Short mmCIF file of C-alpha atoms in Angstrom, two decimals:
data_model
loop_
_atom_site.label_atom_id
_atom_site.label_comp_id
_atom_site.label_asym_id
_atom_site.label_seq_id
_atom_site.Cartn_x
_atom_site.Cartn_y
_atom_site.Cartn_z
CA UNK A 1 -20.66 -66.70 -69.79
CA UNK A 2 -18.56 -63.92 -70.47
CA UNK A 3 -14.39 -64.60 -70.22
CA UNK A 4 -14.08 -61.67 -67.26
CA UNK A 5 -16.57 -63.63 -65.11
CA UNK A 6 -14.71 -67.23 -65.20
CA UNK A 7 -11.52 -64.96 -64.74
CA UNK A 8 -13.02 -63.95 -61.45
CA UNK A 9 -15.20 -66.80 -60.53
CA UNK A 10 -16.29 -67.78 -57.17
CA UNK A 11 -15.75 -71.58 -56.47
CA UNK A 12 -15.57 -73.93 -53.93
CA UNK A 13 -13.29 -77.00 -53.49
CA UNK A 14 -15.37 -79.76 -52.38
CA UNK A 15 -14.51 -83.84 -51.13
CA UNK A 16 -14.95 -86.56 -47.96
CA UNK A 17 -14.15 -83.96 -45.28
CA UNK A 18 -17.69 -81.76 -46.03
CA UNK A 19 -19.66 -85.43 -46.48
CA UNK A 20 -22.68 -85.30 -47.66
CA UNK A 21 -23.46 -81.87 -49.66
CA UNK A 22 -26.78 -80.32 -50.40
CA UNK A 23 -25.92 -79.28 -53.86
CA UNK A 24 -29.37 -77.12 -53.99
CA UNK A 25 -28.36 -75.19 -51.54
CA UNK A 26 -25.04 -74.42 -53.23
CA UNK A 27 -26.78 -73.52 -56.15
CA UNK A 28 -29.20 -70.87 -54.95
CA UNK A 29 -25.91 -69.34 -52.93
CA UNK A 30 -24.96 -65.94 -53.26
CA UNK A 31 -22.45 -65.26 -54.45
CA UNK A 32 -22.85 -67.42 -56.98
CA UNK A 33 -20.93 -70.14 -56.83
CA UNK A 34 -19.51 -70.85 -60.90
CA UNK A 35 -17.58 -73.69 -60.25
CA UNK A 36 -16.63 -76.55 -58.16
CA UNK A 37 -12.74 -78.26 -57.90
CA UNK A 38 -13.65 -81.73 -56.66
CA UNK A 39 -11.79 -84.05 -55.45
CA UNK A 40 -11.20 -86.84 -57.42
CA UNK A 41 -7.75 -88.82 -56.11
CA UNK A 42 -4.51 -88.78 -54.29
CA UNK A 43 -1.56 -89.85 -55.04
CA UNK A 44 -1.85 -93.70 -56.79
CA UNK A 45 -4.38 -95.73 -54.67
CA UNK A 46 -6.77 -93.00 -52.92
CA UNK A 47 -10.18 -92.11 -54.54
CA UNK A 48 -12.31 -89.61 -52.90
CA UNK A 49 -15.44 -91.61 -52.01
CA UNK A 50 -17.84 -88.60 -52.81
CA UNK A 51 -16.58 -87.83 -55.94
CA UNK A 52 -19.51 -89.98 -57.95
CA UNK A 53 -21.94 -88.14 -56.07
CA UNK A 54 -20.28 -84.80 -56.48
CA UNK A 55 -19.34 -85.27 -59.85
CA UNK A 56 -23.35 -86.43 -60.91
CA UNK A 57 -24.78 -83.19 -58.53
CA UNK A 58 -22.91 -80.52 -59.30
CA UNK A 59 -23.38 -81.27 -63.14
CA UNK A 60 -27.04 -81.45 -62.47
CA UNK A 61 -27.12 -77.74 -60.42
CA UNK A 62 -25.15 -76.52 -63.22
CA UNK A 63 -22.14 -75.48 -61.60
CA UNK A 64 -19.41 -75.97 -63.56
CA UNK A 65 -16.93 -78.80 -62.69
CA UNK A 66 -13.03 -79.51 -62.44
CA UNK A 67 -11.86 -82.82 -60.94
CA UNK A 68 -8.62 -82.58 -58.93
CA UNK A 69 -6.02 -84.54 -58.30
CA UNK A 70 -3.75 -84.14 -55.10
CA UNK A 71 0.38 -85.07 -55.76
CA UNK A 72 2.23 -86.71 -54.21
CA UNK A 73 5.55 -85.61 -55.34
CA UNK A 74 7.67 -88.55 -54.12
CA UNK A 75 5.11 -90.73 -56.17
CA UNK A 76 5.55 -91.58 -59.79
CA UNK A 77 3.40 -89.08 -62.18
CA UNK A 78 2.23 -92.13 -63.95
CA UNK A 79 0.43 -94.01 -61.32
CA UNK A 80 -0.47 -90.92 -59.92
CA UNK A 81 -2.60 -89.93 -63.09
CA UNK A 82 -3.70 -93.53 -63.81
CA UNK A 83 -5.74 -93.57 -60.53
CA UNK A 84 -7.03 -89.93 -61.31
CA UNK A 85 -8.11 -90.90 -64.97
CA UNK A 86 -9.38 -94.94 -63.24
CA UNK A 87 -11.87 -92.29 -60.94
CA UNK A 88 -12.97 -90.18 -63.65
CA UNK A 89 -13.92 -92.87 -65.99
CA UNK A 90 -14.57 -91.12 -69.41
CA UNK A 91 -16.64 -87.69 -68.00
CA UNK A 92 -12.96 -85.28 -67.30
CA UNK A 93 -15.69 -82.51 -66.51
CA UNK A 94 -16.72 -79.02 -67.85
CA UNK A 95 -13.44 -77.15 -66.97
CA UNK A 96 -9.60 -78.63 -67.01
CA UNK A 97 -8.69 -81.00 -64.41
CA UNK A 98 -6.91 -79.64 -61.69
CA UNK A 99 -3.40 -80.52 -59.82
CA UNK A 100 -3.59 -79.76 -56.03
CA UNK A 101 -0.10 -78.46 -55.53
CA UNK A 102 0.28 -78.63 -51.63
CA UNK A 103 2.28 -81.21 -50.48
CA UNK A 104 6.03 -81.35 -50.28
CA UNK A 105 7.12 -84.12 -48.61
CA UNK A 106 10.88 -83.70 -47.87
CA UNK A 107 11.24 -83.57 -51.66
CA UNK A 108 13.30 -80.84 -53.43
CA UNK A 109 12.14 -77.44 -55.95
CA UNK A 110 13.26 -79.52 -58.57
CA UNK A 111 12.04 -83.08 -57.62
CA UNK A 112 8.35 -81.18 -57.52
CA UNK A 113 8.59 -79.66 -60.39
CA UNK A 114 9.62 -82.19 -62.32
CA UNK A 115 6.74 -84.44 -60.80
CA UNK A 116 3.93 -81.64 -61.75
CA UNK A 117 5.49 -81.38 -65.31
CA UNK A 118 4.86 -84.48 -65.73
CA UNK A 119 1.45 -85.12 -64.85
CA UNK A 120 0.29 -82.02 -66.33
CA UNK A 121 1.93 -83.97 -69.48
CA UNK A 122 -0.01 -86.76 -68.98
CA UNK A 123 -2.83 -84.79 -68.25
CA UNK A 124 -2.75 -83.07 -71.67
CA UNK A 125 -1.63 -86.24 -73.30
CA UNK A 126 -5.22 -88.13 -71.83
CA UNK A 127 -7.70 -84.83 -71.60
CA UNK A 128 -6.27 -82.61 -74.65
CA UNK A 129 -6.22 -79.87 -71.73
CA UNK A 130 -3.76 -78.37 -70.08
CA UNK A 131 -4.64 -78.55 -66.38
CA UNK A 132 -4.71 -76.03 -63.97
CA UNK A 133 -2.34 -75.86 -60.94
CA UNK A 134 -3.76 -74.92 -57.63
CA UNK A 135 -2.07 -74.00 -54.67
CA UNK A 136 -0.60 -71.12 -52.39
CA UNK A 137 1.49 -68.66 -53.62
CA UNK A 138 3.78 -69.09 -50.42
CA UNK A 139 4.13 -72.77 -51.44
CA UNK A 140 4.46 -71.92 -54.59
CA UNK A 141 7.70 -69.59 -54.00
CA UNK A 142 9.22 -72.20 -51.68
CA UNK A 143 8.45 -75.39 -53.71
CA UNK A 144 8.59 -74.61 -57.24
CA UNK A 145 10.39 -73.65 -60.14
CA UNK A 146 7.81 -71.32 -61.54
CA UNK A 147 10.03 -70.12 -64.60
CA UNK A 148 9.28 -73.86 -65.61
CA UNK A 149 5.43 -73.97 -66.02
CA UNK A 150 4.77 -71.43 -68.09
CA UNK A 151 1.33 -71.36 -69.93
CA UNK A 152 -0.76 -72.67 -67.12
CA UNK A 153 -3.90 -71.52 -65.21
CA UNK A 154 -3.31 -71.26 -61.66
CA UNK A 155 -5.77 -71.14 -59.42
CA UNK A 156 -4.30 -69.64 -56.04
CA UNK A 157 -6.30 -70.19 -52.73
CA UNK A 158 -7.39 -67.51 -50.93
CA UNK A 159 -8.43 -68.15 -47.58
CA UNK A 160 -11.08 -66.59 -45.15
CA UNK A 161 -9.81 -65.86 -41.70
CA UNK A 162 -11.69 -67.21 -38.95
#
């Protein structure tokens, strides 16, 4: 696969809320869908109960895979990324794991930004891949210190009006 078609890549971000997914029929879609961000954790105690299922059917479509991880930035990185890497097991997927950059909870620019350098740390430390940050710009320009994560992939949603 050719580096200008994973730079514009369809994909779809799967977990619990869609259930049960027929991963045939996401296969034979068109467009193509490339890749899949699933939904692997949140914060330190939540693991998506799909994620076993998603994780063995999208492999087996051939759609490539990235697991993701949603922060909670008031929670430590560490337990954070040791229930992301307890759900993953030993298969971190085709592409970079992914931080879902989303929430803010009352917490400052700098108390996020500190809490996604340091998961993407640990992230790098555990996968020997940098991860790639997902999010919305907006959220991006009110949350983060973007001067201070330089080097990363982002992946910036893009939403389909109604």
């Amino acid at each position: 696969m050719s580096d200008s078609h994973l730079n514009h890549a369809f994909g779809i971000d799967v977990s619990a809320w869609q259930g049960l997914i027929n991963w045939e029929a996401i296969a034979s879609h068109q467009p193509k869908v490339v890749f899949a961000g699933i939904r692997a954790s949140i914060s330190w105690g939540y693991q998506d109960k799909w994620l076993p299922h998603n994780w063995k059917e999208a492999k087996r479509v051939g759609i490539l895979r990235s697991a993701y991880h949603v922060i909670y930035p008031a929670e430590t990185a560490i337990s954070q990324m040791d229930n992301l890497f307890r759900a993953l097991g030993n298969d971190y997927g085709d592409l970079p794991i992914t931080l879902d950059l989303e929430l803010d909870h009352g917490q400052s620019r700098r108390t996020i930004t500190n809490i996604v350098l340091r998961c993407a740390k640990t992230i790098f430390e555990r996968s020997g891949r940098l991860p790639i940050l997902y999010s919305r710009a907006q959220w991006v320009n009110d949350h983060l210190y973007i001067q201070d994560l330089p080097g990363y992939d982002w992946w910036l949603a893009q939403y389909l009006a109604p």
